[in-house]
XYZ file of C-alpha atoms in Angstrom:
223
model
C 51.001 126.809 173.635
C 54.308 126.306 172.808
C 54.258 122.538 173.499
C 50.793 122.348 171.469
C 52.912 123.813 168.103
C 55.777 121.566 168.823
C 53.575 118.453 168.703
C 51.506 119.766 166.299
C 55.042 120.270 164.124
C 56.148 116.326 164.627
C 52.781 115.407 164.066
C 52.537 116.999 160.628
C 56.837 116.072 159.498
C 55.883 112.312 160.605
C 52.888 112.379 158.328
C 54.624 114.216 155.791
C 57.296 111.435 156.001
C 54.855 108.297 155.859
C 53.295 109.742 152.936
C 56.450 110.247 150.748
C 57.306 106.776 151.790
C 54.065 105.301 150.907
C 55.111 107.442 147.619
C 58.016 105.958 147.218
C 56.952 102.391 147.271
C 54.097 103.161 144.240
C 54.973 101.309 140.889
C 56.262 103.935 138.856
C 55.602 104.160 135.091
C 57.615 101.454 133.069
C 57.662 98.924 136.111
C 54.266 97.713 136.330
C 51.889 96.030 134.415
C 48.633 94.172 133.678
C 48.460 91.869 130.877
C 44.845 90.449 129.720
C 44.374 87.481 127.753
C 41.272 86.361 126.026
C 41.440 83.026 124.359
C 40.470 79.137 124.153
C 41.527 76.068 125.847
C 41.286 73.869 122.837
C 42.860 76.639 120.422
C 46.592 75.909 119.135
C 47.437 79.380 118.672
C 46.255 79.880 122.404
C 47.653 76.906 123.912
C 51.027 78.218 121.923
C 50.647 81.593 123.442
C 50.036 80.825 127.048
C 52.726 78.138 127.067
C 55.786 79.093 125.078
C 54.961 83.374 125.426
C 53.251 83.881 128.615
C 54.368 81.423 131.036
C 58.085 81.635 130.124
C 57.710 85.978 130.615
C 55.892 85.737 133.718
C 58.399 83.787 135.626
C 61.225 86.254 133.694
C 59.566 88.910 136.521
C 60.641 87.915 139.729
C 59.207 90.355 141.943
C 55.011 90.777 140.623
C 55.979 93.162 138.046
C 53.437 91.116 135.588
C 49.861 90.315 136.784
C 48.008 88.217 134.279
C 44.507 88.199 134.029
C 42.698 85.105 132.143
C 39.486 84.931 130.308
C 39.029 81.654 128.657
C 36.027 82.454 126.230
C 37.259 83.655 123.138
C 34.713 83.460 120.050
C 32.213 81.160 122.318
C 28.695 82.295 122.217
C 25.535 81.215 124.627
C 21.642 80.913 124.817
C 19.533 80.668 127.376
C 17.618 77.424 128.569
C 15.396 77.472 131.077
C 17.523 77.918 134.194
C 20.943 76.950 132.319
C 23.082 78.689 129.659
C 23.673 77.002 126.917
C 27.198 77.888 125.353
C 28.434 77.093 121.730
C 32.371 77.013 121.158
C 34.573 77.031 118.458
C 36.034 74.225 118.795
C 33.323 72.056 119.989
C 31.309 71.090 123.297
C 34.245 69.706 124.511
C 35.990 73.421 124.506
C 33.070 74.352 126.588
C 33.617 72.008 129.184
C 37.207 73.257 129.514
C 36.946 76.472 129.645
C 34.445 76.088 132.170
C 36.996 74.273 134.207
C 39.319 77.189 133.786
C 36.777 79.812 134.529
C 36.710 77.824 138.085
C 39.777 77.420 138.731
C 40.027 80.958 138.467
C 37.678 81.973 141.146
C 39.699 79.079 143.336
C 43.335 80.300 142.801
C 42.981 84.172 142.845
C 46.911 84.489 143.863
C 49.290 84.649 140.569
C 51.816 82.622 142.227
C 49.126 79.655 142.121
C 47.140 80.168 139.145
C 49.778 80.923 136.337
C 51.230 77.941 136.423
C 48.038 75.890 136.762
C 46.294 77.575 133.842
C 49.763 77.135 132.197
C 49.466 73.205 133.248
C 45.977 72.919 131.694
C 46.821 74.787 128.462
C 49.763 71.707 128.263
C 47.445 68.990 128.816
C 44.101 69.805 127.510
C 41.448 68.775 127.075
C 41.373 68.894 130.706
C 38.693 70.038 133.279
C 41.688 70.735 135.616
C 41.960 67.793 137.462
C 45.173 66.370 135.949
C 46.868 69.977 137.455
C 45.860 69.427 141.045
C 48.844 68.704 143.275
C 48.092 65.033 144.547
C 48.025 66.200 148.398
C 45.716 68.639 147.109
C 42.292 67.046 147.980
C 40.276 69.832 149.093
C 41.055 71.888 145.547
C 39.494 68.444 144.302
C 36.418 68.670 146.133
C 36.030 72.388 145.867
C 36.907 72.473 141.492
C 34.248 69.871 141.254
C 31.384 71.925 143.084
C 32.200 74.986 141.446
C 31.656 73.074 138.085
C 28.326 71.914 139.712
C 26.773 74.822 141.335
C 28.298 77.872 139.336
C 30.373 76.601 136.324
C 27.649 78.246 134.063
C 27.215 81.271 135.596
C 31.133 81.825 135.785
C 31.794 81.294 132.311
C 28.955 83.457 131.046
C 30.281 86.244 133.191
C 33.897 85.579 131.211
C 31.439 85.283 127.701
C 29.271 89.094 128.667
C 33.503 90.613 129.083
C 34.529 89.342 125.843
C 31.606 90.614 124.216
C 31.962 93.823 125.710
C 35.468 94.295 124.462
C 36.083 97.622 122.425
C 36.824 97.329 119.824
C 35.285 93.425 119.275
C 37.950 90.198 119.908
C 38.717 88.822 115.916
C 41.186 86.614 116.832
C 42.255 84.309 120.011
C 44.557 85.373 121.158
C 43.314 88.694 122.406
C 45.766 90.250 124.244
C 45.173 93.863 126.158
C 48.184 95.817 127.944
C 47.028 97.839 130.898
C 42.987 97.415 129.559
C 43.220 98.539 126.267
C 44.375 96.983 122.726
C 47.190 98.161 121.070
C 47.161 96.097 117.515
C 50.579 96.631 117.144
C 51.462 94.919 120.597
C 49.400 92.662 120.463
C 50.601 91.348 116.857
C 54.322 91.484 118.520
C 52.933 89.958 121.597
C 52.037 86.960 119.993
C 55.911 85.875 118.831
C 57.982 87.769 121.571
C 55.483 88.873 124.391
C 59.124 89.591 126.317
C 60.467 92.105 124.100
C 57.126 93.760 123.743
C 56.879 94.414 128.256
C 60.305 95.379 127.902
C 60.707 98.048 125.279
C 57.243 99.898 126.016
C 55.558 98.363 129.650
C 58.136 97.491 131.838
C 61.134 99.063 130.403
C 62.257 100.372 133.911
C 62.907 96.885 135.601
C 65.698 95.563 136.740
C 65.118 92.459 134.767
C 64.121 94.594 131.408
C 67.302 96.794 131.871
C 69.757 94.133 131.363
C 67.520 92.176 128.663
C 67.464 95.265 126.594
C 71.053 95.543 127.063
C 71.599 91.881 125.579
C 69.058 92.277 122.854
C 71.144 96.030 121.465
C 74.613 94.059 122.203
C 72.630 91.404 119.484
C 72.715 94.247 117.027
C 76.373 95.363 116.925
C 78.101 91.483 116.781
């Protein structure tokens, strides 16, 4: 009996222990979080956003601390056609055809590390269906971008077109930006000019890499 409580006590301080560490390793408040970004390929004020606001803040967080999510719709609307949506964009068909390219490209990439910088690439170069962001030893993404546009371009993007429409409250203005799911106006407004100093002072305030920026930006105010 004894021997039965002894194990029984290891058992129960090893699991104790494993689940404190597990603990331990969960993001705590201030160090994570998920920014959501509704908008258009062939939109300035997009293109501006994802490449001189997003981009440069996501690689300022070494270590995942950002996850991006993309939803290239924006004010788009559709019908249906037979079999086959057909979608209506602001800035023309050719918008459509883009954003359908990004809305494969995001079933293709799923990792951050892959498609930040490739939706960052096509918001650079546009219009663009993608191709012009495919590494050249890169044939397979080729092939497999080119399907996708084929077989299930339409059906992608109109799932991206029934999110935006169930936004709450309803996307005005692209960009649409949501912190952790939900719109905060004020954020977002900031967002827009210095998406950096918006993480840092309310999202990821905790981080290394937000400790020593906010350091540098109240060292701004006193010289």
């Amino acid at each position: 009996v004894a021997s039965l409580l002894l194990s029984a006590g290891l058992f129960l301080a090893t699991l104790g222990s494993t689940q404190a560490s597990s603990l331990n390793k969960l993001p705590r408040e201030g160090e994570s979080v998920t920014v959501s970004v509704f908008y258009e390929s062939l939109c300035p004020d997009s293109q501006d956003f994802v490449n001189n606001q997003l981009f440069p803040t996501w690689e300022f967080f070494k270590h995942g601390e950002l996850q991006v999510e993309f939803n290239p719709f924006g004010k788009a609307n559709w019908s249906i056609a037979g079999t086959h949506y057909d979608f209506t964009c602001q800035h023309g068909d050719l918008e459509c055809s883009c954003n359908m390219g990004q809305a494969c490209m995001l079933k293709l990439l799923p990792d951050q590390k892959d498609i930040v910088p490739t939706i960052k690439c096509m918001m650079s170069n546009q219009p663009t269906l993608g191709e012009s962001c495919i590494p050249s030893d890169n044939d397979q993404l080729g092939a497999d971008l080119k399907k996708c546009l084929h077989d299930e371009g339409e059906s992608r993007l109109h799932a991206l077109g029934l999110e935006t429409h169930n936004l709450d409250p309803v996307l005005t203005f692209v960009p649409w930006v949501l912190f952790n799911g939900r719109f905060v106006e004020e954020d977002w407004e900031n967002s827009l000019t210095d998406l950096k100093g918006v993480l840092c002072k309310k999202y990821l305030q905790n981080t290394d890499e937000c400790k020593m920026y906010n350091i540098r930006e109240n060292e701004k105010i006193y010289y």
